[in-house]
Tab-separated table of C-alpha atoms and ligand atoms in Angstrom:
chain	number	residue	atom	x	y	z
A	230	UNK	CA	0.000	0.000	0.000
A	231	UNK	CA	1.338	3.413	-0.816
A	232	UNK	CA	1.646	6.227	1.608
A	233	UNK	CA	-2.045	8.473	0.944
A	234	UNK	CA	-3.694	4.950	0.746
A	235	UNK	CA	-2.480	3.500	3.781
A	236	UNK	CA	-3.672	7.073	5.594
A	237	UNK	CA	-7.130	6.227	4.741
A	238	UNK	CA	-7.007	2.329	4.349
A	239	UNK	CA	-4.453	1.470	7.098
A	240	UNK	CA	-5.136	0.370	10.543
A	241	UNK	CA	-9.057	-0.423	11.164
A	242	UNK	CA	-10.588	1.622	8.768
A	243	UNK	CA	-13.856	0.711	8.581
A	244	UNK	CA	-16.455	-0.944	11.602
A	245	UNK	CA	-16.362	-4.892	11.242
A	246	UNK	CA	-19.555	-4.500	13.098
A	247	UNK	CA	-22.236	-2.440	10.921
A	248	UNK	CA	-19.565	-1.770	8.035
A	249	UNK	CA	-19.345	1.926	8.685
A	250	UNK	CA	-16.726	3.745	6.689
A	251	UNK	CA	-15.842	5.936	9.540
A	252	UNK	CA	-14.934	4.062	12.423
A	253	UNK	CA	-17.511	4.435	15.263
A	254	UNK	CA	-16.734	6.935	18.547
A	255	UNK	CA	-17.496	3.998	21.222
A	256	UNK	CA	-17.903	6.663	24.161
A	257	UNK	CA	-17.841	4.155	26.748
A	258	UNK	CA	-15.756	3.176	29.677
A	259	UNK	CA	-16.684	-0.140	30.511
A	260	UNK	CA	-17.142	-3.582	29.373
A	261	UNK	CA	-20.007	-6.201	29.913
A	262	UNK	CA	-18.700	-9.123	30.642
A	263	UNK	CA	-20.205	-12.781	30.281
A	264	UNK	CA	-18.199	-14.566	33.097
A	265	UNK	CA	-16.325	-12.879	35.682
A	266	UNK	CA	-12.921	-12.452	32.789
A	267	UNK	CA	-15.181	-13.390	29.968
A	268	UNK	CA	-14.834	-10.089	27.621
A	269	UNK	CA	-14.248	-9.530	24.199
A	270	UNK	CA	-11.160	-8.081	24.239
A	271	UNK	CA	-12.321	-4.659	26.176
A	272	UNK	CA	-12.681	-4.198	30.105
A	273	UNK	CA	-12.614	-1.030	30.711
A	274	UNK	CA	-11.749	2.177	28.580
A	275	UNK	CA	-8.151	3.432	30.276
A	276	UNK	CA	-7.045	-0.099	29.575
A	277	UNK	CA	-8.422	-0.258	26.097
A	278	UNK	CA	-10.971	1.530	23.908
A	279	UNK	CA	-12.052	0.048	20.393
A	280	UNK	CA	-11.496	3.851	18.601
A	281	UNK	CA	-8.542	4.247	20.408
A	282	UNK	CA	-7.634	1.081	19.133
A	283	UNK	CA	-8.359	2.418	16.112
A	284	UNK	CA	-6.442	5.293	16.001
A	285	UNK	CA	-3.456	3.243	17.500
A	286	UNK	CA	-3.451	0.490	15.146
A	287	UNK	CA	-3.281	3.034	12.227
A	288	UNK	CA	-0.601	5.159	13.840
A	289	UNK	CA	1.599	2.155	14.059
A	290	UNK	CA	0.839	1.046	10.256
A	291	UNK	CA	1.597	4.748	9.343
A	292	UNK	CA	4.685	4.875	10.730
A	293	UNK	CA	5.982	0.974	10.635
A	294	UNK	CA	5.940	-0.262	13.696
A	295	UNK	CA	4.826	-2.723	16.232
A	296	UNK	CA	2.313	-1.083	18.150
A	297	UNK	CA	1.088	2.344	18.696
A	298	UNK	CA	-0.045	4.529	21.623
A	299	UNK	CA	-2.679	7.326	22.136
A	300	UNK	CA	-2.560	9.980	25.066
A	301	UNK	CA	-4.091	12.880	25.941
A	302	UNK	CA	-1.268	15.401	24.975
A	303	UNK	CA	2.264	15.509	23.640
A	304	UNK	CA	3.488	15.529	26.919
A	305	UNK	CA	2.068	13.345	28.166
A	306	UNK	CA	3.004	10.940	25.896
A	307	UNK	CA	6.961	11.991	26.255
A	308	UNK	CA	6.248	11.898	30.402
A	309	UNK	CA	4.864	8.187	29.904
A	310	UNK	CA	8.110	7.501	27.638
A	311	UNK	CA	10.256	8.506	30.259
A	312	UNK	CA	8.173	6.451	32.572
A	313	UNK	CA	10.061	3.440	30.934
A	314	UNK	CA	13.199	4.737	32.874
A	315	UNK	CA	14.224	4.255	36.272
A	316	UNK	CA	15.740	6.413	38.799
A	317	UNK	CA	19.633	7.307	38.029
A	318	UNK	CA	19.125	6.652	34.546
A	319	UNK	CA	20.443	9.489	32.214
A	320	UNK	CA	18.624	10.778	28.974
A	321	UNK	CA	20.788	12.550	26.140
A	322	UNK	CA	18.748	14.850	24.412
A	323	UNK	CA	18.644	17.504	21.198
A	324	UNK	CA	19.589	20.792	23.264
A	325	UNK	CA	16.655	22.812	21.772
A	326	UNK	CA	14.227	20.412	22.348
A	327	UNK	CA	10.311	21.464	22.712
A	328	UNK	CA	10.499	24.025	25.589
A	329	UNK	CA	7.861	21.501	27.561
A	330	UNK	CA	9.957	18.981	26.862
A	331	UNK	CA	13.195	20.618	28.425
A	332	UNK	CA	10.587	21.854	31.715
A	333	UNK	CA	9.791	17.933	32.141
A	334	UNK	CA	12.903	16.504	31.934
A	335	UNK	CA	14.816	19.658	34.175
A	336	UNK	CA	11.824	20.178	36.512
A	337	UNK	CA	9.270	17.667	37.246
A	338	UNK	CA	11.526	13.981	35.872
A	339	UNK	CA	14.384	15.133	37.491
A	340	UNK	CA	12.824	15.023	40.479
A	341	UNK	CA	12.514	11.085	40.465
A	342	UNK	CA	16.192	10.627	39.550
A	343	UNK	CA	15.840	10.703	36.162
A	344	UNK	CA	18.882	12.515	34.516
A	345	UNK	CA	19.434	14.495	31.222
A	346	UNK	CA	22.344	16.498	29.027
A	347	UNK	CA	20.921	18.569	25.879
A	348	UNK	CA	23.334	18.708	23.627
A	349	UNK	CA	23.557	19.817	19.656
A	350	UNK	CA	23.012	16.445	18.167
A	351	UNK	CA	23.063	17.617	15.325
A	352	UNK	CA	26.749	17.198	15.539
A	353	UNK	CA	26.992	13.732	16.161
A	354	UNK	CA	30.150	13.644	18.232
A	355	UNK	CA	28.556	15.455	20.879
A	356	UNK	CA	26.179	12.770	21.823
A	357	UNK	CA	29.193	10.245	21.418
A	358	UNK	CA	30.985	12.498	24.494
A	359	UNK	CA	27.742	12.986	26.723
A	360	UNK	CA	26.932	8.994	27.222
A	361	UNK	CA	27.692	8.027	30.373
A	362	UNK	CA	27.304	4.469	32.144
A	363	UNK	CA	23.766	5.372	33.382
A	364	UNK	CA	22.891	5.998	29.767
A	365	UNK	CA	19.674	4.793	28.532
A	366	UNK	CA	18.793	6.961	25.642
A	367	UNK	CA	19.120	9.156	22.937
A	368	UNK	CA	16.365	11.551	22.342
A	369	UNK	CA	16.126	13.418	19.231
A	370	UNK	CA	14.046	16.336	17.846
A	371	UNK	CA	14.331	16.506	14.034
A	372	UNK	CA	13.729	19.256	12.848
A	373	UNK	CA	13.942	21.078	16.096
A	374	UNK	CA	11.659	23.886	17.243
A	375	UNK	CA	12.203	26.810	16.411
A	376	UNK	CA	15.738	26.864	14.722
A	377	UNK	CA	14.616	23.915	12.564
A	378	UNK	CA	18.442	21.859	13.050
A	379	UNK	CA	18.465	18.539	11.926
A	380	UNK	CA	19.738	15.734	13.381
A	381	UNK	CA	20.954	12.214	11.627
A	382	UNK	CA	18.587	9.587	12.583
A	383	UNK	CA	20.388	6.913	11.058
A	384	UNK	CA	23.827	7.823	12.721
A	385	UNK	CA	21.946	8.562	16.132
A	386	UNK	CA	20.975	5.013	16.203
A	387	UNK	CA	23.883	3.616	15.268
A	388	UNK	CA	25.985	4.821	17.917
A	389	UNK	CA	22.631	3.796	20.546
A	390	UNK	CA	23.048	0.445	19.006
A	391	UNK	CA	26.687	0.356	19.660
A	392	UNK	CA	26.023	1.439	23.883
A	393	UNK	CA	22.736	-0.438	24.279
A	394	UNK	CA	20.531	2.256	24.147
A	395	UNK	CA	17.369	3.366	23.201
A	396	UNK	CA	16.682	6.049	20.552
A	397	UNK	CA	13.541	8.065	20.543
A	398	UNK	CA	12.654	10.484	17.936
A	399	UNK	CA	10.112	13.343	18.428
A	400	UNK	CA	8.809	13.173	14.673
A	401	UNK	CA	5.781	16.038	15.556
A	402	UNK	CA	7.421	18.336	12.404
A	403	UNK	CA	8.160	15.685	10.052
A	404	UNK	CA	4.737	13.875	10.579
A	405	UNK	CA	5.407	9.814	9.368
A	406	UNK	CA	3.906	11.342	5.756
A	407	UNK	CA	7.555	12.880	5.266
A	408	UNK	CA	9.826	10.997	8.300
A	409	UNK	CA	10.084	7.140	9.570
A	410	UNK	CA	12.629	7.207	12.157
A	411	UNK	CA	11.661	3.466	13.032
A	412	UNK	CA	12.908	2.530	9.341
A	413	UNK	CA	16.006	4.353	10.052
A	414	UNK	CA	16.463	2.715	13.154
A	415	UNK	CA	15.091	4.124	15.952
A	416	UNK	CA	12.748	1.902	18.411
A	417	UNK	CA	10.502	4.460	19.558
A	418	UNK	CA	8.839	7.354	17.801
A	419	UNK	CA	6.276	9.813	19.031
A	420	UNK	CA	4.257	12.906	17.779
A	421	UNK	CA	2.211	16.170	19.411
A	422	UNK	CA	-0.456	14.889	17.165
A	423	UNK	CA	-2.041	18.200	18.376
A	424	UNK	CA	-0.291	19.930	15.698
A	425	UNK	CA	-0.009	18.152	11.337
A	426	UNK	CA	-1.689	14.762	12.865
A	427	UNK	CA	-4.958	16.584	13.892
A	428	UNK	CA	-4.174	19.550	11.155
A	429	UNK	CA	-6.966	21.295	12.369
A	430	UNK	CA	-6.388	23.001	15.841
A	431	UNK	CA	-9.247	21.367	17.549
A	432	UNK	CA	-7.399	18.689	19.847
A	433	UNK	CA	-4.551	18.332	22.085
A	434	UNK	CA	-3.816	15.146	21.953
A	435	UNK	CA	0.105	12.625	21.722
A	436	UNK	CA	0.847	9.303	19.722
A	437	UNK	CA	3.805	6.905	20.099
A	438	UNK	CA	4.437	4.011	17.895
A	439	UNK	CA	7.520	1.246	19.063
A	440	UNK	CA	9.515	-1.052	17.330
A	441	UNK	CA	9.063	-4.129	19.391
A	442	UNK	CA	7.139	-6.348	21.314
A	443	UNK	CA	8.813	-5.742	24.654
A	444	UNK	CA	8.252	-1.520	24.545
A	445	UNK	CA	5.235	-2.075	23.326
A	446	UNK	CA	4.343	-4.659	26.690
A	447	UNK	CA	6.475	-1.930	28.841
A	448	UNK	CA	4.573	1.353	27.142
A	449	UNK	CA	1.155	0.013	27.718
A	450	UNK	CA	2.033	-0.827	31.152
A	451	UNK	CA	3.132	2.646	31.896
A	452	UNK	CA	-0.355	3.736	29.662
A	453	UNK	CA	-2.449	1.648	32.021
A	454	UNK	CA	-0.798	2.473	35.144
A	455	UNK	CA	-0.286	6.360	34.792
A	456	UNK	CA	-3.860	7.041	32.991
A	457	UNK	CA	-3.082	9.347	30.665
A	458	UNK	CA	-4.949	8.178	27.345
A	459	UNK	CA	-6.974	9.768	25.145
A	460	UNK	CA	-10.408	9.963	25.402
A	461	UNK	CA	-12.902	8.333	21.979
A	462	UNK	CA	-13.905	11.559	20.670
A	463	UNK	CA	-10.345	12.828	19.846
A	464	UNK	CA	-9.114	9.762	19.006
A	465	UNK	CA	-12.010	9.829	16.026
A	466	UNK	CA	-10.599	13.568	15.018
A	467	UNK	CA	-7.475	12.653	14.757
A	468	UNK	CA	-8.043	9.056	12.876
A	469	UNK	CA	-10.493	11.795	10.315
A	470	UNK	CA	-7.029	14.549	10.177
A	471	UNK	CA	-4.605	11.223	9.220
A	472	UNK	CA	-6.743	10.554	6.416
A	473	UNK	CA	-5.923	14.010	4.594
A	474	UNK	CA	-2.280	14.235	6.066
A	475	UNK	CA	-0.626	13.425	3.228
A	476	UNK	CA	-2.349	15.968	0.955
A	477	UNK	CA	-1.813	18.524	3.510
A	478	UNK	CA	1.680	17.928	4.028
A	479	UNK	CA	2.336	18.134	-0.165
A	480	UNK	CA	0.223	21.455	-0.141
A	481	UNK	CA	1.484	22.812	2.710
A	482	UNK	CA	5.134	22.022	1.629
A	483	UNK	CA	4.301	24.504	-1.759
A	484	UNK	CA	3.256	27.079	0.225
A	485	UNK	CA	6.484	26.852	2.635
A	486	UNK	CA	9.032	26.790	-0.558
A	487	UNK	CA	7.154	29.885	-2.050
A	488	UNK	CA	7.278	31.942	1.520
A	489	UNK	CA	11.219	31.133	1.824
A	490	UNK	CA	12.003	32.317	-1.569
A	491	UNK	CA	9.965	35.425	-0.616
A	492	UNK	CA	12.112	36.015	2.488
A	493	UNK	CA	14.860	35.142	1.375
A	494	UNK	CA	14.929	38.108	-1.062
A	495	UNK	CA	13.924	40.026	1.817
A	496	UNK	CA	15.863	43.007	2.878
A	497	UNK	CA	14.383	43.284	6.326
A	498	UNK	CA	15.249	39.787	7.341
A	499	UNK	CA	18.568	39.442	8.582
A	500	UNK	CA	17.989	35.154	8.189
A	501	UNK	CA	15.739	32.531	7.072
A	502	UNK	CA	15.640	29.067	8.748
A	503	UNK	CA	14.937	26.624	6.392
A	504	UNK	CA	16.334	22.814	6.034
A	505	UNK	CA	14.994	22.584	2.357
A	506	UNK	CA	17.428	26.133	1.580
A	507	UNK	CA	20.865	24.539	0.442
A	508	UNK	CA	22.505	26.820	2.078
A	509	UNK	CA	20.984	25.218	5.714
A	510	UNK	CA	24.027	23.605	7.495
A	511	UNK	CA	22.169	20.034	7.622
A	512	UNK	CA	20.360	20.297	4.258
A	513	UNK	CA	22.101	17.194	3.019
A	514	UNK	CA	21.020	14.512	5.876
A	515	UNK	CA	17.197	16.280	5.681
A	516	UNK	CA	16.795	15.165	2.456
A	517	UNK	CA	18.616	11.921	3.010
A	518	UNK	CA	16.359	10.983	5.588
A	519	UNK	CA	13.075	12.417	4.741
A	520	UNK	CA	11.207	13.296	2.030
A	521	UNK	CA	9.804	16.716	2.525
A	522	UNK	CA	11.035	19.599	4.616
A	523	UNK	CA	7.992	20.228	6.117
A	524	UNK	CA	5.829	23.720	6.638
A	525	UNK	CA	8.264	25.243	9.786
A	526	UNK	CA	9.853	28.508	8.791
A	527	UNK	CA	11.778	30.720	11.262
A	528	UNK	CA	13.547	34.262	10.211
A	529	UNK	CA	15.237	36.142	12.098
A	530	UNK	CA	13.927	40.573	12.062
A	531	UNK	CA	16.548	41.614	14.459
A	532	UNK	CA	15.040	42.639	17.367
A	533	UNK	CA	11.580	42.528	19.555
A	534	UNK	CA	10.187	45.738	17.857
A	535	UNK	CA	10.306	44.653	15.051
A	536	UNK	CA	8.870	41.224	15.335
A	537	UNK	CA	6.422	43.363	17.385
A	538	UNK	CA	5.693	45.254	13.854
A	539	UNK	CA	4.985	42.490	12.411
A	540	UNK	CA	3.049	40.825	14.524
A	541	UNK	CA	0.717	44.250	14.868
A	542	UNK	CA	0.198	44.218	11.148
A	543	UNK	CA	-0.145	40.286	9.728
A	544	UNK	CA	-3.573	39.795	9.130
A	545	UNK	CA	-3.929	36.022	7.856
A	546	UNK	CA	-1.303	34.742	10.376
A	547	UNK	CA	-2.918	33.984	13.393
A	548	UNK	CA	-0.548	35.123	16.751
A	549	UNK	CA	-0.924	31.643	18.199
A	550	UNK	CA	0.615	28.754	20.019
A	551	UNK	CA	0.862	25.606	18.206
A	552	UNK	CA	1.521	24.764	14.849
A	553	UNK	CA	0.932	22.597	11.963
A	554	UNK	CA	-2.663	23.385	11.273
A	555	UNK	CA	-4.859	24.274	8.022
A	556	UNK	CA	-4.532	28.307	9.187
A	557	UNK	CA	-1.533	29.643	9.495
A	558	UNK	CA	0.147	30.477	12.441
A	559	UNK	CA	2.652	33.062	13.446
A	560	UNK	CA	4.307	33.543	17.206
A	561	UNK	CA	7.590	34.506	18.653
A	562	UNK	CA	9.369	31.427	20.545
A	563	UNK	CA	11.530	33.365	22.948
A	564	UNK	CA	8.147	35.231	24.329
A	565	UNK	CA	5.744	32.305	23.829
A	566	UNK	CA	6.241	28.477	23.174
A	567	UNK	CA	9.962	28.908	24.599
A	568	UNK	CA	9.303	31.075	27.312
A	569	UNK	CA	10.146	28.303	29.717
A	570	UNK	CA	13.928	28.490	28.831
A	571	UNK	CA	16.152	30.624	30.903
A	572	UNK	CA	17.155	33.821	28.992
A	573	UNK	CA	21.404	32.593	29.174
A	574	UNK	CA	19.870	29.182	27.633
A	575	UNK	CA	17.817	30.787	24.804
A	576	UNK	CA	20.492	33.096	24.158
A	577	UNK	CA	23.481	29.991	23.692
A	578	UNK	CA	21.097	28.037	21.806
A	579	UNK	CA	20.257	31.049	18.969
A	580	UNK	CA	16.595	31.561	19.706
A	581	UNK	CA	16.812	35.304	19.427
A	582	UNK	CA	14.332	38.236	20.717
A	583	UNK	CA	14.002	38.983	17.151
A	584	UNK	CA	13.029	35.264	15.842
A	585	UNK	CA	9.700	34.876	14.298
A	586	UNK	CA	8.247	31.262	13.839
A	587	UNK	CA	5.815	30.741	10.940
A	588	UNK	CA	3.805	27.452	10.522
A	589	UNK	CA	2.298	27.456	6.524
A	590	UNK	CA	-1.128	26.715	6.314
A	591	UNK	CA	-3.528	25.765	3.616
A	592	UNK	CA	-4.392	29.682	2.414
A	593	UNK	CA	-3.726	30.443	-1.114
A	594	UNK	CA	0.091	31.002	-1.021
A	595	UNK	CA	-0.367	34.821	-2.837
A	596	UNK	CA	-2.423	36.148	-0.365
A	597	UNK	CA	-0.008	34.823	2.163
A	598	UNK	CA	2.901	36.569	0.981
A	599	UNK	CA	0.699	40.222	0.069
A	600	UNK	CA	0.391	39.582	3.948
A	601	UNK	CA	4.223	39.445	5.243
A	602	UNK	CA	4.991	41.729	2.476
A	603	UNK	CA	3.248	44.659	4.038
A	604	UNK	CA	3.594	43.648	7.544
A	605	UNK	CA	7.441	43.586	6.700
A	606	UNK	CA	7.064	46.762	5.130
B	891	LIG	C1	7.943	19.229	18.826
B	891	LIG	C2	6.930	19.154	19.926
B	891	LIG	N1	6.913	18.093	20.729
B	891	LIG	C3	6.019	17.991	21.739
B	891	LIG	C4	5.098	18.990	22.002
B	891	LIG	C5	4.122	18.845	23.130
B	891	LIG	O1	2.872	18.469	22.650
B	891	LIG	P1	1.454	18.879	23.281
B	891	LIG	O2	1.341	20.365	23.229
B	891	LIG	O3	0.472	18.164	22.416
B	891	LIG	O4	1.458	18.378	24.684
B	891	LIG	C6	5.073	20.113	21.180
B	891	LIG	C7	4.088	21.180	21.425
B	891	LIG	O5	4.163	22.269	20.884
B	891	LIG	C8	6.023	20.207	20.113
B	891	LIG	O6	6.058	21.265	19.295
């Protein structure tokens, strides 16, 4: 099956039951059961929930894995990954990770002994120096958020393989339409399916998809025990938003390589951010490893003000958290999603005052760029 037929014919797409082409919302919690143990496959709905199933059967197809995982945020899907570590363990991770993800690791999983170093991984050598012998993983963002670096999935692992551990990618940019870090040998892979997965702002919600049958026995232990799944009704959103990822993702992707061009000429933008530019310093290993660069643009005005001009004027950009959705969205990272960062730490890593973060919707692309045009103006 090809990649826009297995988003709308993969996993359990259609009700065995009544032969419904959109998988029923089975708002239940519990199970009757014929003899005390005598269910049919469902007890109760934190456990298991036949759309959840769903939704986690077809996440796992999408992305080629062994089984897949629903939760009720992007957090909490990363806090239930981390669950599958044990006190004095140590995490490496990409140094400008998600700004909730650096808050859970430094503030609330550091608190039960669970240990991390950010470093650039997108120099390889740096995750080489940071294991330890309490290593467990490698934890990659690719593309990161907001400076859009790219790390080499396929190296990563190797060099996990080689120490024993684990390597988890954070594929929430890439969606598995462009990225399958599983294929390029990573054994655990997880989305903010709040943002391209959903595609239309109207759920929070996390996925994570394993490589083998152990995680996948470990993952749904931590699932079950911790609680934090996602509930029927957003599981059926986001098994409807999978089914037109792949024709958002190629739109979207036209839009984004129009909008850099446009800024690129720009003489009030000092930088553009871009891994499909050739002049970005991992260009070559993005389009080794996946096969679009996505709808992510930062660029870099110079200063506050000015991002403040802009963000005064813009008219289809909508001044929002989040990203990958059918409108676009606009926001400044060291003010809003990245916030959470210590100024000295935003500063090192390059997320400047003056940074603006686009995510490319679905508009027409003209009227997108008549819009930064005068708002750069
Ligand atoms: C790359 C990335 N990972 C994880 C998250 C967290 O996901 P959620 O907001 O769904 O909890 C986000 C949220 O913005 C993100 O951008």
């Amino acid at each position: 099956m090809k990649r826009k037929t297995k988003l709308i014919h993969g996993g359990i797409s259609e009700d065995p039951a009544t032969g419904a082409v959109s998988f029923p919302i089975y708002q239940v919690s519990t199970y009757k059961q014929e003899g005390v143990g005598g269910h049919k496959g469902y007890e109760y709905s934190r456990t298991g929930n036949p759309t959840r199933n769903a939704l986690e059967v077809l996440i796992k197809d999408i992305e080629g894995g062994s089984a897949g995982f629903a939760f009720g945020s992007g957090m909490a899907a990363i806090t239930a990954v981390m669950m599958l570590f044990n006190s004095g363990d140590h995490v490496i991770l990409t140094d400008d990770v998600y700004g909730g993800t650096f808050r859970v690791m430094t503030k609330v999983l550091n608190r039960v002994g669970i240990d991390s170093t950010f470093v650039d991984t997108s120099n390889i050598e740096n995750i080489k120096d940071a294991i330890r012998p309490t290593t467990k993983a490698i934890y990659i963002e690719t593309p990161t958020n907001p400076l859009l670096k790219i790390t080499d999935i396929e190296a990563a692992a190797k060099i996990a393989k080689e120490n024993h551990l684990l390597t988890i990618v954070d594929n929430t940019f890439s969606t598995p339409y462009w990225q399958n870090p599983l294929e390029l040998g990573a054994d655990i892979v997880l989305h903010s399916a709040t943002k391209y997965i959903g595609g239309h702002s109207d759920v929070v919600a996390g996925l994570v998809v394993v490589n083998n049958d152990k995680l996948a026995e470990e993952l749904h232990f931590v699932q079950n025990s911790t609680g934090g799944v996602l509930g029927p009704q957003d599981s059926w959103l986001l098994i409807r938003g999978i089914k037109t990822l792949g024709i958002r993702m190629e739109e979207t992707e036209a839009n984004t390589k129009a909008i850099v061009e446009f800024l690129q000429g720009h003489s009030k933008v000092e930088k553009v951010f871009y891994p499909g530019l050739e002049s970005h310093p991992n260009h070559a290993i993005a389009k080794k490893q996946a096969r679009g660069f996505g709808g992510m643009v930062s660029f870099d005005v110079g200063s506050a003000e000015k991002a403040d001009q802009i963000l005064s004027k813009i008219n289809y950009f909508t001044l929002a958290e989040s990203l990958g959705a059918v409108e676009s969205l606009i926001s400044v990272p060291a003010r809003m999603t990245h916030a959470s960062i210590p100024t000295e730490r935003r500063a090192e890593l390059g997320i400047t005052d003056g940074l603006v973060r686009i995510s490319v919707g679905l508009e027409d692309v003209e009227d997108l760029i008549e819009d930064l045009a005068q708002a750069l103006e």
